[in-house]
Short mmCIF file of C-alpha atoms in Angstrom, two decimals:
data_model
loop_
_atom_site.label_atom_id
_atom_site.label_comp_id
_atom_site.label_asym_id
_atom_site.label_seq_id
_atom_site.Cartn_x
_atom_site.Cartn_y
_atom_site.Cartn_z
CA MET A 1 35.95 -10.16 17.92
CA ALA A 2 33.20 -10.62 15.16
CA GLN A 3 33.79 -14.43 15.72
CA LEU A 4 32.98 -14.10 19.38
CA PHE A 5 29.68 -12.49 18.38
CA ASP A 6 29.24 -15.66 15.88
CA LEU A 7 30.15 -17.97 18.69
CA ALA A 8 27.43 -15.93 20.93
CA LEU A 9 24.82 -16.19 18.47
CA VAL A 10 25.28 -19.74 17.49
CA ILE A 11 25.43 -20.75 20.98
CA TRP A 12 22.06 -18.99 21.39
CA LEU A 13 20.62 -20.56 18.40
CA ILE A 14 20.82 -23.96 19.91
CA ALA A 15 20.35 -23.35 23.64
CA LEU A 16 16.58 -21.71 22.43
CA ALA A 17 15.99 -24.82 20.21
CA VAL A 18 16.56 -26.64 22.72
CA HIS A 19 14.77 -24.93 25.29
CA ILE A 20 11.62 -25.43 22.43
CA THR A 21 12.35 -28.95 22.77
CA MET A 22 12.17 -29.36 26.40
CA ALA A 23 9.83 -26.08 27.06
CA ARG A 24 6.60 -26.70 29.28
CA THR A 25 3.63 -25.18 27.41
CA ASP A 26 3.73 -24.40 24.31
CA GLN A 27 3.06 -21.02 24.40
CA ASN A 28 5.93 -20.91 26.31
CA ALA A 29 7.88 -22.44 23.20
CA ILE A 30 5.89 -20.55 20.49
CA ILE A 31 7.43 -17.43 22.37
CA ALA A 32 11.09 -19.19 22.43
CA PHE A 33 10.47 -19.61 18.55
CA ILE A 34 9.86 -16.44 17.80
CA ALA A 35 12.91 -15.01 19.95
CA PHE A 36 15.38 -17.79 17.76
CA GLY A 37 13.36 -15.60 14.22
CA LEU A 38 15.09 -13.08 15.27
CA LEU A 39 18.23 -14.28 16.68
CA LEU A 40 18.40 -16.50 13.19
CA GLY A 41 17.63 -13.10 11.01
CA LEU A 42 20.93 -11.26 13.16
CA GLY A 43 22.69 -14.58 11.60
CA TRP A 44 21.68 -14.19 7.93
CA VAL A 45 23.34 -10.43 8.51
CA GLN A 46 26.52 -12.00 9.47
CA LEU A 47 26.51 -14.21 6.43
CA SER A 48 25.92 -11.06 4.59
CA ALA A 49 22.55 -12.49 3.32
CA PHE A 50 20.08 -9.06 3.80
CA ASP A 51 17.22 -10.01 1.83
CA VAL A 52 17.11 -13.56 3.68
CA ALA A 53 18.04 -11.43 7.40
CA LEU A 54 14.35 -9.68 5.86
CA THR A 55 12.71 -12.18 4.75
CA GLU A 56 13.48 -14.76 7.43
CA ILE A 57 12.18 -11.95 10.92
CA ALA A 58 8.97 -11.06 8.92
CA ILE A 59 7.99 -14.10 7.45
CA GLY A 60 10.06 -16.76 10.00
CA ALA A 61 9.64 -15.09 13.33
CA GLY A 62 6.44 -11.97 12.48
CA VAL A 63 3.71 -14.40 10.78
CA THR A 64 4.44 -17.72 11.90
CA GLY A 65 5.12 -16.14 15.22
CA ILE A 66 1.11 -14.26 14.99
CA LEU A 67 -0.17 -17.45 13.90
CA LEU A 68 0.99 -20.11 16.37
CA LEU A 69 0.19 -17.77 19.53
CA SER A 70 -3.23 -17.64 17.43
CA ALA A 71 -3.38 -20.72 17.02
CA GLU A 72 -2.18 -21.58 20.70
CA ALA A 73 -4.79 -19.33 22.56
CA HIS A 74 -7.77 -20.65 20.41
CA MET A 75 -6.66 -24.08 21.19
CA ARG A 76 -6.36 -23.43 25.03
CA LYS A 77 -9.65 -21.70 24.87
CA ALA A 78 -11.44 -24.55 23.29
CA ARG A 79 -10.00 -27.55 25.66
CA THR A 80 -11.12 -24.66 28.54
CA SER A 81 -14.66 -24.60 27.19
CA THR A 82 -15.06 -28.44 26.38
CA LYS A 83 -13.75 -29.28 29.81
CA ALA A 84 -16.29 -26.50 31.36
CA THR A 85 -19.06 -28.34 29.98
CA GLY A 86 -17.76 -31.84 30.80
CA THR A 87 -18.77 -32.68 27.78
CA LYS A 88 -15.02 -34.51 27.61
CA ILE A 89 -13.80 -37.90 29.29
CA ALA A 90 -10.90 -38.27 30.95
CA LYS A 91 -8.51 -39.66 28.62
CA ALA A 92 -8.95 -37.07 26.26
CA GLU A 93 -8.53 -34.28 28.69
CA ALA A 94 -5.61 -36.38 30.26
CA SER A 95 -3.31 -36.39 26.63
CA THR A 96 -4.67 -32.46 25.63
CA THR A 97 -0.92 -30.29 25.55
CA GLY A 98 -1.74 -27.53 27.64
CA THR A 99 -2.16 -29.73 31.02
CA VAL A 100 1.42 -31.15 30.45
CA SER A 101 1.43 -33.42 32.99
CA LYS A 102 2.76 -36.18 33.51
CA ALA A 103 -0.11 -38.03 32.45
CA THR A 104 1.29 -36.92 28.76
CA THR A 105 4.89 -38.58 29.12
CA ILE A 106 3.00 -41.44 30.07
CA ASP A 107 1.02 -41.83 27.19
CA GLU A 108 3.33 -40.73 25.03
CA GLY A 109 5.95 -42.48 26.54
CA ARG A 110 3.52 -45.66 26.20
CA ARG A 111 2.95 -45.15 22.51
CA ILE A 112 6.97 -45.21 21.58
CA GLY A 113 8.29 -46.43 24.67
CA ALA A 114 11.64 -44.93 26.55
CA VAL A 115 13.43 -47.30 23.61
CA GLY A 116 11.50 -45.85 20.74
CA VAL A 117 12.66 -42.06 21.84
CA ILE A 118 16.40 -43.23 23.12
CA THR A 119 16.55 -44.38 18.78
CA THR A 120 15.07 -41.68 17.61
CA ALA A 121 17.31 -39.38 19.37
CA ILE A 122 20.57 -41.55 18.29
CA ALA A 123 19.33 -41.52 14.30
CA CYS A 124 18.96 -37.70 15.15
CA ALA A 125 21.86 -36.45 16.07
CA ALA A 126 23.53 -39.02 13.48
CA VAL A 127 21.91 -36.50 11.18
CA THR A 128 23.23 -34.14 12.53
CA VAL A 129 26.60 -35.54 12.78
CA GLY A 130 26.23 -36.48 9.01
CA LEU A 131 25.10 -32.50 7.73
CA GLY A 132 27.58 -31.39 10.24
CA PHE A 133 30.30 -33.62 8.47
CA ALA A 134 28.88 -32.57 4.73
CA VAL A 135 29.34 -28.85 5.59
CA LEU A 136 33.14 -29.07 7.04
CA LEU A 137 33.78 -31.66 3.52
CA LEU A 138 32.52 -28.85 1.45
CA PRO A 139 34.44 -28.53 -2.04
CA ASN A 140 36.80 -25.98 -2.50
CA PRO A 141 36.68 -23.85 -4.19
CA ALA A 142 33.08 -23.34 -3.55
CA PRO A 143 30.09 -24.04 -6.55
CA THR A 144 29.10 -20.92 -7.75
CA LEU A 145 26.28 -19.46 -9.78
CA ALA A 146 26.90 -16.05 -8.93
CA PRO A 147 28.71 -14.59 -12.36
CA ALA A 148 25.15 -16.27 -14.49
CA ALA A 149 22.89 -14.80 -11.73
CA ALA A 150 25.38 -11.15 -12.50
CA ALA A 151 24.73 -11.23 -16.13
CA ALA A 152 21.07 -12.10 -15.48
CA LEU A 153 21.29 -8.29 -13.51
CA ASP A 154 23.15 -6.65 -16.54
CA ALA A 155 20.33 -8.13 -18.83
CA THR A 156 17.01 -6.48 -16.77
CA GLY A 157 18.77 -3.23 -15.58
CA LEU A 158 18.00 -4.24 -11.57
CA GLY A 159 20.54 -3.28 -9.14
CA ASN A 160 19.45 -6.30 -6.43
CA PRO A 161 20.99 -9.13 -7.50
CA VAL A 162 18.61 -11.58 -5.39
CA THR A 163 14.95 -9.65 -6.94
CA ALA A 164 16.73 -10.89 -10.65
CA VAL A 165 16.87 -14.37 -9.72
CA LEU A 166 13.69 -13.98 -8.16
CA LEU A 167 12.08 -12.36 -11.11
CA ALA A 168 14.12 -13.19 -14.33
CA TYR A 169 16.63 -16.09 -14.07
CA ARG A 170 14.77 -17.65 -11.76
CA ALA A 171 11.33 -16.77 -12.95
CA LEU A 172 9.81 -19.93 -13.09
CA ASP A 173 10.47 -20.71 -9.23
CA THR A 174 9.19 -17.91 -8.25
CA LEU A 175 6.03 -18.19 -10.62
CA LEU A 176 5.33 -21.45 -9.31
CA GLU A 177 5.70 -21.20 -5.21
CA LYS A 178 3.10 -18.27 -5.94
CA VAL A 179 0.84 -20.98 -6.89
CA VAL A 180 2.05 -22.57 -3.40
CA LEU A 181 0.68 -20.36 -1.48
CA LEU A 182 -2.78 -20.16 -3.39
CA LEU A 183 -2.51 -24.08 -3.15
CA ALA A 184 -2.56 -23.57 1.13
CA LEU A 185 -5.05 -20.98 1.05
CA VAL A 186 -7.50 -23.01 -0.58
CA GLY A 187 -6.41 -25.69 1.29
CA VAL A 188 -7.00 -23.43 4.60
CA TRP A 189 -10.23 -22.05 3.81
CA SER A 190 -11.87 -25.76 2.39
CA LEU A 191 -11.02 -26.73 6.71
CA ALA A 192 -14.60 -24.77 6.83
CA PRO A 193 -17.48 -26.49 7.66
CA ASP A 194 -19.74 -26.67 4.94
CA ARG A 195 -22.00 -24.28 5.68
CA LEU A 196 -19.56 -21.42 7.14
CA TRP A 197 -17.80 -22.22 3.62
CA ASP A 198 -18.37 -19.17 1.85
CA GLY A 199 -18.42 -17.20 4.91
CA ALA A 200 -15.82 -14.67 7.05
CA PRO A 201 -12.48 -15.84 8.98
CA ALA A 202 -13.24 -14.73 12.43
CA LEU A 203 -10.12 -12.52 14.32
CA ARG A 204 -11.16 -9.69 16.33
CA PRO A 205 -11.18 -11.34 20.75
CA ALA A 206 -14.41 -10.53 22.49
CA GLU A 207 -13.06 -6.98 24.07
CA VAL A 208 -10.91 -4.87 22.00
CA PRO A 209 -8.13 -3.26 24.32
CA GLU A 210 -7.93 0.68 24.10
CA PRO A 211 -4.19 0.71 23.61
CA LEU A 212 -4.57 -2.11 20.42
CA ALA A 213 -7.27 0.13 18.90
CA TYR A 214 -4.54 3.13 19.34
CA LEU A 215 -2.12 1.17 17.91
CA ALA A 216 -4.04 0.26 14.62
CA ARG A 217 -5.49 3.68 14.46
CA VAL A 218 -1.36 4.72 14.40
CA LEU A 219 0.65 3.02 13.01
CA PRO A 220 -0.99 0.84 9.18
CA PRO A 221 -0.31 4.21 8.02
CA PHE A 222 3.07 3.88 8.45
CA GLY A 223 3.39 0.51 7.58
CA VAL A 224 2.02 0.80 4.64
CA LEU A 225 4.39 3.57 3.29
CA ILE A 226 7.31 1.15 4.51
CA ALA A 227 6.18 -1.26 2.59
CA VAL A 228 5.86 0.77 -0.66
CA TYR A 229 9.05 1.77 0.71
CA MET A 230 10.81 -1.39 0.59
CA PHE A 231 9.00 -2.92 -2.67
CA TRP A 232 10.37 0.39 -4.12
CA VAL A 233 14.02 -0.03 -3.00
CA GLY A 234 14.01 -3.81 -3.71
CA ALA A 235 14.90 -3.13 -7.41
CA ASP A 236 18.46 -2.18 -6.49
CA ALA A 237 19.01 -2.99 -2.22
CA PRO A 238 17.62 -5.75 0.14
CA GLY A 239 13.79 -5.49 -0.18
CA GLY A 240 11.61 -6.34 -2.02
CA THR A 241 8.11 -8.13 -2.56
CA PHE A 242 8.07 -10.93 -0.25
CA GLN A 243 8.91 -8.57 2.67
CA ALA A 244 6.82 -5.01 1.39
CA GLY A 245 3.65 -7.92 1.50
CA THR A 246 4.52 -9.31 5.29
CA VAL A 247 4.18 -5.84 6.31
CA LEU A 248 1.49 -4.93 4.66
CA ALA A 249 -0.18 -8.25 5.41
CA ALA A 250 0.88 -7.47 8.89
CA MET A 251 -0.80 -4.08 9.00
CA TRP A 252 -3.98 -5.22 7.68
CA LEU A 253 -4.25 -8.31 10.72
CA ILE A 254 -3.33 -5.52 12.69
CA VAL A 255 -6.49 -3.72 11.47
CA MET A 256 -8.50 -6.77 11.94
CA ILE A 257 -7.58 -8.14 15.27
CA ALA A 258 -8.65 -4.70 16.35
CA GLY A 259 -11.44 -5.06 14.83
CA LEU A 260 -12.14 -1.64 13.13
CA ARG A 261 -12.32 -3.74 9.65
CA GLN A 262 -14.19 -7.12 9.64
CA PRO A 263 -12.63 -10.01 7.90
CA PRO A 264 -14.00 -9.73 4.52
CA ASP A 265 -15.65 -12.84 3.09
CA THR A 266 -13.70 -15.73 1.64
CA ALA A 267 -16.77 -15.56 -1.37
CA LEU A 268 -15.72 -12.01 -1.79
CA LYS A 269 -15.44 -11.57 -5.26
CA THR A 270 -12.90 -7.90 -5.25
CA LEU A 271 -10.86 -10.65 -2.67
CA ARG A 272 -10.33 -12.94 -4.33
CA LEU A 273 -9.38 -11.02 -7.35
CA LEU A 274 -6.87 -9.52 -5.64
CA LEU A 275 -5.26 -13.15 -4.69
CA VAL A 276 -5.04 -14.28 -8.36
CA GLY A 277 -4.54 -11.37 -9.50
CA GLY A 278 -0.45 -10.69 -9.27
CA PRO A 279 0.52 -14.03 -10.23
CA ALA A 280 -2.09 -14.35 -12.92
CA LEU A 281 -0.31 -11.09 -14.39
CA PHE A 282 3.49 -12.67 -14.15
CA LEU A 283 1.99 -15.34 -16.01
CA ALA A 284 0.55 -13.92 -18.47
CA VAL A 285 3.39 -11.72 -18.92
CA GLY A 286 5.46 -14.71 -18.78
CA LEU A 287 2.76 -16.16 -21.94
CA ILE A 288 3.20 -13.03 -23.55
CA GLY A 289 7.51 -13.66 -23.40
CA PHE A 290 6.78 -15.52 -26.31
CA ILE A 291 6.11 -12.92 -28.86
CA ILE A 292 7.89 -10.66 -27.68
CA ALA A 293 11.08 -12.37 -26.23
CA ASP A 294 13.14 -15.45 -26.53
CA GLY A 295 10.41 -17.69 -24.21
CA PHE A 296 8.04 -18.13 -21.42
CA LEU A 297 9.00 -15.67 -18.23
CA ALA A 298 11.40 -13.69 -20.61
CA TYR A 299 11.67 -10.03 -21.46
CA PRO A 300 12.66 -7.55 -23.95
CA GLU A 301 15.91 -6.33 -22.87
CA ALA A 302 14.72 -2.53 -23.04
CA ILE A 303 11.39 -2.59 -21.16
CA ALA A 304 12.69 -5.67 -18.97
CA LYS A 305 12.46 -3.50 -15.86
CA PRO A 306 9.38 -1.63 -16.09
CA LEU A 307 7.83 -4.77 -16.25
CA ILE A 308 9.88 -6.46 -13.34
CA LEU A 309 8.68 -3.15 -11.11
CA VAL A 310 5.15 -3.63 -12.62
CA ILE A 311 5.14 -8.12 -12.08
CA GLU A 312 6.59 -6.59 -8.17
CA ALA A 313 3.44 -4.30 -7.64
CA ALA A 314 1.14 -6.69 -8.36
CA LEU A 315 2.67 -9.75 -6.26
CA THR A 316 3.74 -7.55 -3.22
CA LEU A 317 -0.08 -6.97 -3.17
CA SER A 318 -1.26 -10.61 -3.32
CA ILE A 319 1.16 -11.68 -1.14
CA GLY A 320 -0.08 -9.43 1.91
CA VAL A 321 -3.83 -10.58 0.69
CA THR A 322 -2.77 -14.13 0.60
CA LEU A 323 -0.31 -13.89 3.82
CA ALA A 324 -2.95 -12.58 6.01
CA MET A 325 -5.81 -14.87 4.90
CA LEU A 326 -3.66 -17.12 5.77
CA VAL A 327 -3.44 -16.20 9.07
CA ALA A 328 -7.20 -15.06 9.02
CA GLY A 329 -7.54 -19.14 8.82
CA PRO A 330 -10.30 -21.05 7.47
CA ALA A 331 -14.62 -19.31 7.53
CA GLN A 332 -15.90 -19.12 11.08
CA LYS A 333 -18.77 -16.94 10.20
CA ALA A 334 -21.61 -17.80 7.90
CA ARG A 335 -21.71 -15.11 4.94
CA GLU A 336 -24.56 -12.19 6.11
CA PRO A 337 -27.42 -12.57 3.47
CA MET B 1 40.15 -23.83 16.47
CA THR B 2 40.06 -20.55 13.60
CA ALA B 3 39.21 -22.72 11.03
CA VAL B 4 36.22 -24.26 12.76
CA LEU B 5 35.43 -20.48 13.86
CA ALA B 6 35.26 -19.24 10.59
CA PRO B 7 31.19 -17.95 9.88
CA THR B 8 30.80 -20.10 7.06
CA THR B 9 32.06 -23.26 9.44
CA LEU B 10 30.52 -22.31 11.99
CA PHE B 11 26.23 -21.31 10.66
CA GLY B 12 26.99 -24.41 8.92
CA LEU B 13 27.33 -26.44 12.01
CA CYS B 14 24.65 -24.92 13.74
CA GLY B 15 22.22 -25.98 10.73
CA ALA B 16 23.44 -29.15 11.24
CA ALA B 17 22.59 -29.20 14.92
CA LEU B 18 19.07 -27.29 14.01
CA VAL B 19 18.09 -29.76 12.02
CA GLY B 20 18.87 -32.46 14.27
CA ILE B 21 17.40 -31.04 17.36
CA GLY B 22 14.39 -29.87 14.70
CA LEU B 23 13.83 -33.43 13.57
CA PHE B 24 13.53 -34.63 17.20
CA VAL B 25 10.83 -32.33 17.92
CA VAL B 26 8.28 -33.58 15.05
CA LEU B 27 9.30 -37.12 15.10
CA THR B 28 8.41 -37.80 19.61
CA HIS B 29 6.99 -34.38 20.71
CA PRO B 30 4.07 -35.54 21.95
CA SER B 31 2.32 -31.90 21.27
CA LEU B 32 1.31 -31.32 17.71
CA LEU B 33 1.85 -27.94 17.73
CA ARG B 34 5.18 -28.63 18.98
CA ARG B 35 5.55 -30.63 15.94
CA ILE B 36 4.50 -28.22 14.35
CA VAL B 37 7.63 -25.55 15.74
CA GLY B 38 9.84 -28.03 15.56
CA PHE B 39 9.12 -28.51 11.54
CA ASN B 40 9.82 -24.89 11.27
CA LEU B 41 13.27 -25.13 13.08
CA LEU B 42 14.08 -27.87 11.05
CA GLY B 43 13.38 -26.04 7.77
CA ALA B 44 15.50 -22.53 9.77
CA GLY B 45 18.11 -25.19 10.33
CA ILE B 46 18.96 -26.64 6.58
CA PHE B 47 17.59 -23.11 5.58
CA LEU B 48 21.16 -22.40 7.66
CA VAL B 49 23.20 -24.70 5.11
CA PHE B 50 22.10 -23.12 2.55
CA GLY B 51 23.27 -19.75 3.28
CA VAL B 52 26.39 -20.97 4.47
CA VAL B 53 27.04 -22.74 0.60
CA ALA B 54 25.80 -19.89 -0.54
CA ARG B 55 28.50 -17.58 1.36
CA ARG B 56 31.27 -19.73 -0.02
CA GLY B 57 29.86 -19.27 -3.44
CA ALA B 58 30.57 -15.56 -3.04
CA ALA B 59 32.22 -14.11 -6.44
CA ALA B 60 31.49 -11.54 -9.68
CA GLY B 61 31.37 -8.59 -6.75
CA PHE B 62 28.59 -10.15 -4.42
CA ALA B 63 29.40 -10.92 -1.07
CA GLY B 64 27.18 -14.19 -1.59
CA ASP B 65 25.28 -16.28 -4.38
CA PRO B 66 22.37 -14.77 -4.49
CA VAL B 67 20.75 -17.94 -6.17
CA PRO B 68 20.56 -19.49 -2.65
CA HIS B 69 19.77 -16.41 -1.63
CA ALA B 70 16.73 -16.47 -3.22
CA MET B 71 16.11 -20.38 -2.92
CA VAL B 72 16.11 -19.60 1.40
CA ILE B 73 13.86 -16.54 0.87
CA THR B 74 11.11 -18.76 -1.59
CA GLY B 75 11.70 -21.92 0.52
CA ILE B 76 11.11 -19.58 3.83
CA VAL B 77 7.71 -18.30 1.83
CA VAL B 78 6.63 -21.91 1.08
CA ALA B 79 7.60 -22.84 4.76
CA PHE B 80 5.28 -20.09 6.61
CA SER B 81 2.05 -21.61 4.41
CA ALA B 82 3.10 -25.29 5.06
CA THR B 83 2.73 -23.75 9.09
CA ALA B 84 -0.67 -22.47 8.16
CA LEU B 85 -1.83 -25.07 6.66
CA ALA B 86 -1.18 -27.78 9.04
CA VAL B 87 -2.37 -25.07 11.68
CA ALA B 88 -5.85 -24.71 9.89
CA LEU B 89 -5.35 -29.08 10.25
CA LEU B 90 -4.68 -29.18 13.67
CA ARG B 91 -8.06 -27.03 14.63
CA ARG B 92 -10.25 -28.08 12.71
CA LEU B 93 -9.11 -31.89 14.27
CA LEU B 94 -9.27 -30.12 17.82
CA GLU B 95 -12.66 -28.76 16.82
CA LEU B 96 -14.18 -32.33 15.64
CA THR B 97 -11.98 -34.81 18.13
CA GLY B 98 -11.51 -32.71 21.18
CA ARG B 99 -7.45 -33.74 21.06
CA SER B 100 -4.89 -31.73 20.02
CA THR B 101 -2.43 -35.09 19.95
CA LEU B 102 -1.81 -38.46 17.57
CA ASP B 103 -2.55 -41.22 21.04
CA ASN B 104 -3.80 -44.78 19.45
CA GLY B 105 -6.41 -44.66 22.48
CA GLU B 106 -9.95 -45.07 21.09
CA PRO B 107 -11.67 -41.43 20.11
CA PRO B 108 -13.31 -39.70 23.10
CA ASP B 109 -16.46 -38.95 23.48
CA PRO B 110 -18.29 -37.81 19.87
CA GLU B 111 -20.82 -35.63 21.30
CA PRO B 112 -18.19 -32.33 21.36
CA ARG B 113 -18.40 -32.78 17.51
CA SER B 114 -20.36 -29.49 16.12
CA LYS B 115 -23.70 -30.47 14.05
CA PRO B 116 -23.30 -30.56 9.90
CA MET C 1 36.31 15.90 13.94
CA THR C 2 35.93 12.56 13.11
CA LEU C 3 37.51 11.48 16.13
CA LEU C 4 34.89 13.50 18.21
CA ALA C 5 31.79 12.10 16.55
CA ASP C 6 34.02 7.88 16.60
CA ALA C 7 34.28 8.59 20.40
CA PHE C 8 30.32 9.89 21.07
CA THR C 9 29.09 7.39 19.48
CA VAL C 10 31.14 4.76 21.56
CA ILE C 11 30.05 6.31 25.01
CA ALA C 12 26.66 6.71 23.71
CA VAL C 13 26.46 2.80 22.60
CA SER C 14 27.54 1.60 25.37
CA ALA C 15 25.59 3.57 27.92
CA GLY C 16 22.81 1.85 25.77
CA ALA C 17 23.97 -1.40 26.16
CA LEU C 18 24.47 -1.04 29.79
CA LEU C 19 20.95 0.65 29.67
CA PHE C 20 19.76 -3.24 28.20
CA LEU C 21 22.30 -5.15 30.54
CA ALA C 22 20.31 -3.46 33.46
CA GLY C 23 16.95 -3.75 32.14
CA THR C 24 17.72 -7.25 31.33
CA ILE C 25 18.45 -8.18 34.72
CA GLY C 26 15.58 -6.02 36.12
CA LEU C 27 13.45 -8.41 33.80
CA LEU C 28 15.27 -11.61 35.19
CA ARG C 29 15.57 -10.85 39.01
CA PHE C 30 12.51 -8.62 39.54
CA PRO C 31 9.47 -10.36 41.60
CA ASP C 32 6.32 -9.32 39.86
CA THR C 33 5.04 -8.08 36.56
CA LEU C 34 4.79 -4.53 36.92
CA SER C 35 8.34 -4.09 38.08
CA ARG C 36 9.81 -6.07 35.47
CA LEU C 37 7.34 -3.91 32.55
CA HIS C 38 9.08 -1.36 34.07
CA ALA C 39 12.28 -2.60 34.33
CA LEU C 40 11.81 -3.52 30.62
CA SER C 41 10.87 0.01 29.33
CA LYS C 42 13.47 1.78 30.66
CA ALA C 43 15.39 -0.42 29.00
CA ASP C 44 13.05 -0.01 25.65
CA ASN C 45 13.17 3.32 25.31
CA LEU C 46 16.39 4.88 26.99
CA GLY C 47 18.64 1.82 25.87
CA LEU C 48 17.52 2.02 22.91
CA GLY C 49 17.40 5.46 22.14
CA LEU C 50 20.96 6.11 23.49
CA ILE C 51 21.87 3.45 20.48
CA VAL C 52 20.13 5.46 17.99
CA LEU C 53 21.89 9.17 19.01
CA GLY C 54 24.99 7.60 18.96
CA LEU C 55 24.66 5.73 15.40
CA LEU C 56 23.97 9.09 14.13
CA PRO C 57 27.16 10.81 13.86
CA GLN C 58 27.79 7.26 11.52
CA ALA C 59 24.54 7.49 9.65
CA GLY C 60 26.51 9.07 6.88
CA SER C 61 23.98 10.76 4.95
CA LEU C 62 20.67 12.24 6.44
CA SER C 63 17.76 9.59 4.93
CA GLY C 64 19.77 7.52 6.96
CA GLY C 65 19.81 9.31 10.21
CA LEU C 66 15.92 10.68 9.74
CA LYS C 67 15.07 6.38 9.16
CA LEU C 68 17.38 5.70 12.23
CA VAL C 69 15.61 7.95 14.04
CA CYS C 70 12.13 6.26 13.00
CA VAL C 71 12.97 3.00 13.53
CA TRP C 72 13.70 4.51 17.07
CA LEU C 73 10.06 6.03 17.68
CA LEU C 74 8.35 2.63 16.03
CA ALA C 75 9.92 0.51 18.22
CA GLN C 76 8.87 3.50 21.15
CA LEU C 77 5.30 3.13 20.34
CA SER C 78 5.44 -0.16 19.49
CA ALA C 79 7.27 -0.60 23.18
CA ALA C 80 4.50 1.22 24.78
CA THR C 81 1.80 -0.15 23.64
CA ALA C 82 2.63 -3.97 24.40
CA SER C 83 3.51 -2.95 27.96
CA GLN C 84 -0.12 -1.26 28.09
CA LEU C 85 -1.70 -4.92 26.83
CA ILE C 86 -0.13 -6.78 29.23
CA ALA C 87 -0.18 -4.23 31.95
CA GLY C 88 -4.10 -3.96 30.95
CA ARG C 89 -4.04 -7.54 30.91
CA ILE C 90 -2.86 -8.17 35.05
CA HIS C 91 -5.13 -5.75 36.41
CA ARG C 92 -8.57 -7.01 34.70
CA ARG C 93 -7.28 -10.88 36.36
CA LYS C 94 -6.48 -8.75 39.30
CA SER C 95 -9.76 -6.83 39.68
CA GLY C 96 -12.14 -9.09 38.00
CA SER C 97 -12.78 -12.99 37.86
#
């Protein structure tokens, strides 16, 4: 019975992936991608990876989905407005995706040609077949790092092995990942035109529908509570900083989209402090490890758990703010003097 | 047949298929936004293969090896930040050139370019 | 007693799943967006409600049961908002431009 469910799930996942390839409009493909992410979360549950399932649904489907959908809506609007003013030449229009006319495929076909498409398809199929064989020929018994992670679990007093790996056993990876997130945000911000550099991103639509404003007033208190709960149980059960940070980001985003609060100027000191705070604290505690423990990112055993919880709290806040600002995009309004 | 239907093999093969489909979208689709979606499909496939490795490495009383799980969580977050950067680049491209595709044609009228 | 609880779970969850099926058929077959929304909201509210109700005896602890009810309430809130937004948009498109 469980096998039947797995099989149905896998068939749905592949069918949705094919649909994403074939869908006529980008909007259609993105909505299919969100459904794909939710089903993939179920797949992770079937693989007994509950932490990953939460992350996949929150970030892979949720935040990525809203990012892509808002980008698509923005681009569609930008195209129609330029079309209306008639400043665009026909060629550019034919090659834009919203119209998804035959011209697009012909234009594209001229570029790499039908032969090119077929060759690419064969090459991709080869990659799939190779990877499939690799999966079928995985060594038996499978190599595992679980015992080493279990040792880290004992040393830190945490109950959730994934949290122990993220913040103790492989803390360096997690620290560098935070730096990658910040670098991505620096990259996004620097795409703003010079005159808008320290201004604020724009999220609010021209008119906010009443139900959305209502939701933005009712939901955030519960959302923040859920985020705190997810962060707190993350020490011993599935959950943790990423999932909690994503929920926080979602709450802030809905408040900004409904126009109840304006997005902050990217030059705002408090904002920048919040962004850097989590990773900076993580790094500082890591460096102190040289003095009070065995080395970089090592914790003294007696206070390992409280120390990890403090780092996690700061990281949760930082991740929430970073994710929300990544979705909000580069500055679009000049700073108010 | 039952061996193929074991959850690890099944999801592993699914991951392999997703990698192929995602790669195809990234390489061939005319719309750049769709290519970003394809990049996410590709990533999802790779994560699934990782998840299978983790599930097979169940030991020490865990249902799966927590190290690949942690790496997949890290990977999902990094994939998101890469997606956000790519989307921002694409929006800027559209703003500057009025195009959201890559083609070799001569650049369109530079008039919609915003004044610096 | 456990047998009774299990039977209740099976019946309620099956009924909920059936409502989801009906809602999905409605979503696929109904001619216009408003009636599709109508079909979907039945599946969302009543179907999920029945499934949560059916799972309550299996929750094990009071906090587990409360979490299940919270899931239902949050899904209600978001589903109602989403339906309102879609319906409002259609209304504006029809009456406005």
